Each structure stands twice: as structure tokens, then as C-alpha cells.
Amino acid sequence: MNLWLILIGMGLATFAARLTFILLIGRIGVPAKLRGVLRFVPPAVLGAIILLEVLRPGGGLSLSPLENTRLVPAALAVVVAWRTKRTLPTIAVGMISLWVLQAAMAARG
């Protein structure tokens, strides 16, 4: 029961924090320059999370493609993102190449 109270309380706190920000933005004007900068926050945060997961699988730094099966698919995804500038093909190439490489490594033993 205590766990549920904590989860509900944290959910309400998160909702209140976001709602407060949304309501304030509606009442005060945000400079165009700040609005332009804020557009880059979600991709930067997502990139940081992904990079951490690619370089530190399981919590330890691994830069060897033979030990870290995420490096090659991540590099392929970066190339696709750079060339196409599209999200869906980037995710598809990254995930499919990761699954194929992991299956090949598992079959290899």
C-alpha cells in the first residue's frame, strides 16, 4: 500500500510541476530566441541517454565491438541519421542491425 501511495504522490508531483510550467508559458511571453533553443532540449536529452546506453552497457565502459554489440548498430544509425535526416529509418536500421548482430553473436556461441 505504501508503494502505491508513493507512486501516486510522485505522479501527482510530476504532473503539477509540468502543469505549472505550461500554465506560466501561456500567461507570459517566451522570447523567440529562447523558444528556438528549447526545441533542441528533447533531442539533446535523448541523445545523451542513448549514448550512455551504447557506451556503457550494463554499467561498465566497453569500447570493443567484439564485447559491445551496440557499437556497430549505433554507428550505422548515426550514418543513416546523417544521410537521411529522418527518424524512422534511423531507428529501423539501428534496431534491425542490433537484432541481427545479437542473433549472430548468440549463434556463434
PDB file of C-alpha atoms in Angstrom:
ATOM      1  CA  MET A   1       0.000   0.000   0.000  1.00  0.00           C
ATOM      2  CA  ASN A   2       2.859   2.379   0.811  1.00  0.00           C
ATOM      3  CA  LEU A   3       4.391   1.771  -2.600  1.00  0.00           C
ATOM      4  CA  TRP A   4       1.134   2.775  -4.312  1.00  0.00           C
ATOM      5  CA  LEU A   5       0.919   5.949  -2.236  1.00  0.00           C
ATOM      6  CA  ILE A   6       4.478   6.839  -3.199  1.00  0.00           C
ATOM      7  CA  LEU A   7       3.810   6.158  -6.905  1.00  0.00           C
ATOM      8  CA  ILE A   8       0.591   8.187  -6.888  1.00  0.00           C
ATOM      9  CA  GLY A   9       2.261  11.016  -4.949  1.00  0.00           C
ATOM     10  CA  MET A  10       5.213  11.167  -7.335  1.00  0.00           C
ATOM     11  CA  GLY A  11       2.875  11.063 -10.327  1.00  0.00           C
ATOM     12  CA  LEU A  12       0.879  13.987  -8.929  1.00  0.00           C
ATOM     13  CA  ALA A  13       4.059  15.921  -8.151  1.00  0.00           C
ATOM     14  CA  THR A  14       5.354  15.386 -11.696  1.00  0.00           C
ATOM     15  CA  PHE A  15       2.007  16.381 -13.179  1.00  0.00           C
ATOM     16  CA  ALA A  16       1.843  19.521 -11.018  1.00  0.00           C
ATOM     17  CA  ALA A  17       5.381  20.558 -11.977  1.00  0.00           C
ATOM     18  CA  ARG A  18       4.650  20.194 -15.688  1.00  0.00           C
ATOM     19  CA  LEU A  19       1.237  21.814 -15.462  1.00  0.00           C
ATOM     20  CA  THR A  20       2.683  24.824 -13.630  1.00  0.00           C
ATOM     21  CA  PHE A  21       5.229  25.342 -16.398  1.00  0.00           C
ATOM     22  CA  ILE A  22       2.577  25.010 -19.109  1.00  0.00           C
ATOM     23  CA  LEU A  23       0.260  27.478 -17.385  1.00  0.00           C
ATOM     24  CA  LEU A  24       3.060  30.001 -16.873  1.00  0.00           C
ATOM     25  CA  ILE A  25       4.142  29.796 -20.508  1.00  0.00           C
ATOM     26  CA  GLY A  26       0.553  30.568 -21.526  1.00  0.00           C
ATOM     27  CA  ARG A  27       0.454  33.737 -19.410  1.00  0.00           C
ATOM     28  CA  ILE A  28       3.897  35.188 -20.006  1.00  0.00           C
ATOM     29  CA  GLY A  29       5.529  35.575 -23.370  1.00  0.00           C
ATOM     30  CA  VAL A  30       8.562  33.493 -24.206  1.00  0.00           C
ATOM     31  CA  PRO A  31      11.169  35.235 -26.342  1.00  0.00           C
ATOM     32  CA  ALA A  32      11.571  33.742 -29.792  1.00  0.00           C
ATOM     33  CA  LYS A  33      15.261  33.077 -29.172  1.00  0.00           C
ATOM     34  CA  LEU A  34      14.504  31.029 -26.030  1.00  0.00           C
ATOM     35  CA  ARG A  35      11.720  29.172 -27.829  1.00  0.00           C
ATOM     36  CA  GLY A  36      14.195  28.313 -30.594  1.00  0.00           C
ATOM     37  CA  VAL A  37      16.728  26.992 -28.096  1.00  0.00           C
ATOM     38  CA  LEU A  38      14.118  24.933 -26.226  1.00  0.00           C
ATOM     39  CA  ARG A  39      13.368  22.998 -29.423  1.00  0.00           C
ATOM     40  CA  PHE A  40      16.761  21.299 -29.089  1.00  0.00           C
ATOM     41  CA  VAL A  41      16.308  20.097 -25.499  1.00  0.00           C
ATOM     42  CA  PRO A  42      14.423  16.818 -26.211  1.00  0.00           C
ATOM     43  CA  PRO A  43      16.854  15.585 -28.906  1.00  0.00           C
ATOM     44  CA  ALA A  44      19.837  16.504 -26.727  1.00  0.00           C
ATOM     45  CA  VAL A  45      18.448  14.625 -23.728  1.00  0.00           C
ATOM     46  CA  LEU A  46      17.531  11.604 -25.839  1.00  0.00           C
ATOM     47  CA  GLY A  47      20.975  11.629 -27.450  1.00  0.00           C
ATOM     48  CA  ALA A  48      22.664  11.691 -24.045  1.00  0.00           C
ATOM     49  CA  ILE A  49      20.584   8.756 -22.802  1.00  0.00           C
ATOM     50  CA  ILE A  50      21.255   6.716 -25.944  1.00  0.00           C
ATOM     51  CA  LEU A  51      24.991   7.460 -25.939  1.00  0.00           C
ATOM     52  CA  LEU A  52      25.275   6.368 -22.311  1.00  0.00           C
ATOM     53  CA  GLU A  53      23.469   3.103 -23.071  1.00  0.00           C
ATOM     54  CA  VAL A  54      25.639   2.464 -26.126  1.00  0.00           C
ATOM     55  CA  LEU A  55      28.986   3.107 -24.443  1.00  0.00           C
ATOM     56  CA  ARG A  56      28.178   1.634 -21.021  1.00  0.00           C
ATOM     57  CA  PRO A  57      26.009  -1.460 -21.414  1.00  0.00           C
ATOM     58  CA  GLY A  58      25.485  -2.984 -18.002  1.00  0.00           C
ATOM     59  CA  GLY A  59      27.229  -0.053 -16.317  1.00  0.00           C
ATOM     60  CA  GLY A  60      30.800  -0.695 -17.464  1.00  0.00           C
ATOM     61  CA  LEU A  61      32.591   1.180 -20.231  1.00  0.00           C
ATOM     62  CA  SER A  62      33.085  -1.062 -23.256  1.00  0.00           C
ATOM     63  CA  LEU A  63      34.597   0.286 -26.482  1.00  0.00           C
ATOM     64  CA  SER A  64      35.360  -3.057 -28.130  1.00  0.00           C
ATOM     65  CA  PRO A  65      32.924  -4.023 -30.907  1.00  0.00           C
ATOM     66  CA  LEU A  66      33.543  -7.674 -30.043  1.00  0.00           C
ATOM     67  CA  GLU A  67      32.351  -7.170 -26.453  1.00  0.00           C
ATOM     68  CA  ASN A  68      29.806  -4.398 -27.003  1.00  0.00           C
ATOM     69  CA  THR A  69      27.272  -5.392 -29.673  1.00  0.00           C
ATOM     70  CA  ARG A  70      25.693  -1.927 -29.548  1.00  0.00           C
ATOM     71  CA  LEU A  71      28.606  -0.011 -31.083  1.00  0.00           C
ATOM     72  CA  VAL A  72      28.272  -1.109 -34.717  1.00  0.00           C
ATOM     73  CA  PRO A  73      24.465  -0.696 -34.899  1.00  0.00           C
ATOM     74  CA  ALA A  74      24.782   2.725 -33.251  1.00  0.00           C
ATOM     75  CA  ALA A  75      27.386   3.761 -35.824  1.00  0.00           C
ATOM     76  CA  LEU A  76      25.117   2.557 -38.649  1.00  0.00           C
ATOM     77  CA  ALA A  77      22.204   4.511 -37.153  1.00  0.00           C
ATOM     78  CA  VAL A  78      24.357   7.638 -36.964  1.00  0.00           C
ATOM     79  CA  VAL A  79      25.251   7.308 -40.648  1.00  0.00           C
ATOM     80  CA  VAL A  80      21.589   6.798 -41.612  1.00  0.00           C
ATOM     81  CA  ALA A  81      20.538   9.793 -39.486  1.00  0.00           C
ATOM     82  CA  TRP A  82      23.230  11.953 -41.037  1.00  0.00           C
ATOM     83  CA  ARG A  83      22.389  10.953 -44.604  1.00  0.00           C
ATOM     84  CA  THR A  84      18.569  10.862 -44.430  1.00  0.00           C
ATOM     85  CA  LYS A  85      17.812  13.330 -41.595  1.00  0.00           C
ATOM     86  CA  ARG A  86      14.784  11.122 -40.802  1.00  0.00           C
ATOM     87  CA  THR A  87      13.899   9.457 -37.516  1.00  0.00           C
ATOM     88  CA  LEU A  88      12.056   6.310 -38.595  1.00  0.00           C
ATOM     89  CA  PRO A  89      14.758   4.950 -40.942  1.00  0.00           C
ATOM     90  CA  THR A  90      17.380   5.717 -38.299  1.00  0.00           C
ATOM     91  CA  ILE A  91      15.532   3.756 -35.620  1.00  0.00           C
ATOM     92  CA  ALA A  92      14.743   0.911 -38.034  1.00  0.00           C
ATOM     93  CA  VAL A  93      18.346   0.491 -39.207  1.00  0.00           C
ATOM     94  CA  GLY A  94      19.685   0.722 -35.663  1.00  0.00           C
ATOM     95  CA  MET A  95      17.245  -1.796 -34.191  1.00  0.00           C
ATOM     96  CA  ILE A  96      17.366  -4.283 -37.058  1.00  0.00           C
ATOM     97  CA  SER A  97      21.161  -4.238 -37.200  1.00  0.00           C
ATOM     98  CA  LEU A  98      21.295  -4.660 -33.400  1.00  0.00           C
ATOM     99  CA  TRP A  99      18.965  -7.667 -33.506  1.00  0.00           C
ATOM    100  CA  VAL A 100      20.850  -9.274 -36.397  1.00  0.00           C
ATOM    101  CA  LEU A 101      24.230  -8.757 -34.728  1.00  0.00           C
ATOM    102  CA  GLN A 102      23.000 -10.073 -31.369  1.00  0.00           C
ATOM    103  CA  ALA A 103      21.483 -13.144 -33.063  1.00  0.00           C
ATOM    104  CA  ALA A 104      24.733 -13.765 -34.954  1.00  0.00           C
ATOM    105  CA  MET A 105      26.789 -13.428 -31.775  1.00  0.00           C
ATOM    106  CA  ALA A 106      24.420 -15.783 -29.894  1.00  0.00           C
ATOM    107  CA  ALA A 107      24.571 -18.358 -32.691  1.00  0.00           C
ATOM    108  CA  ARG A 108      28.338 -18.107 -32.741  1.00  0.00           C
ATOM    109  CA  GLY A 109      28.445 -19.022 -29.095  1.00  0.00           C
TER     110      GLY A 109
END
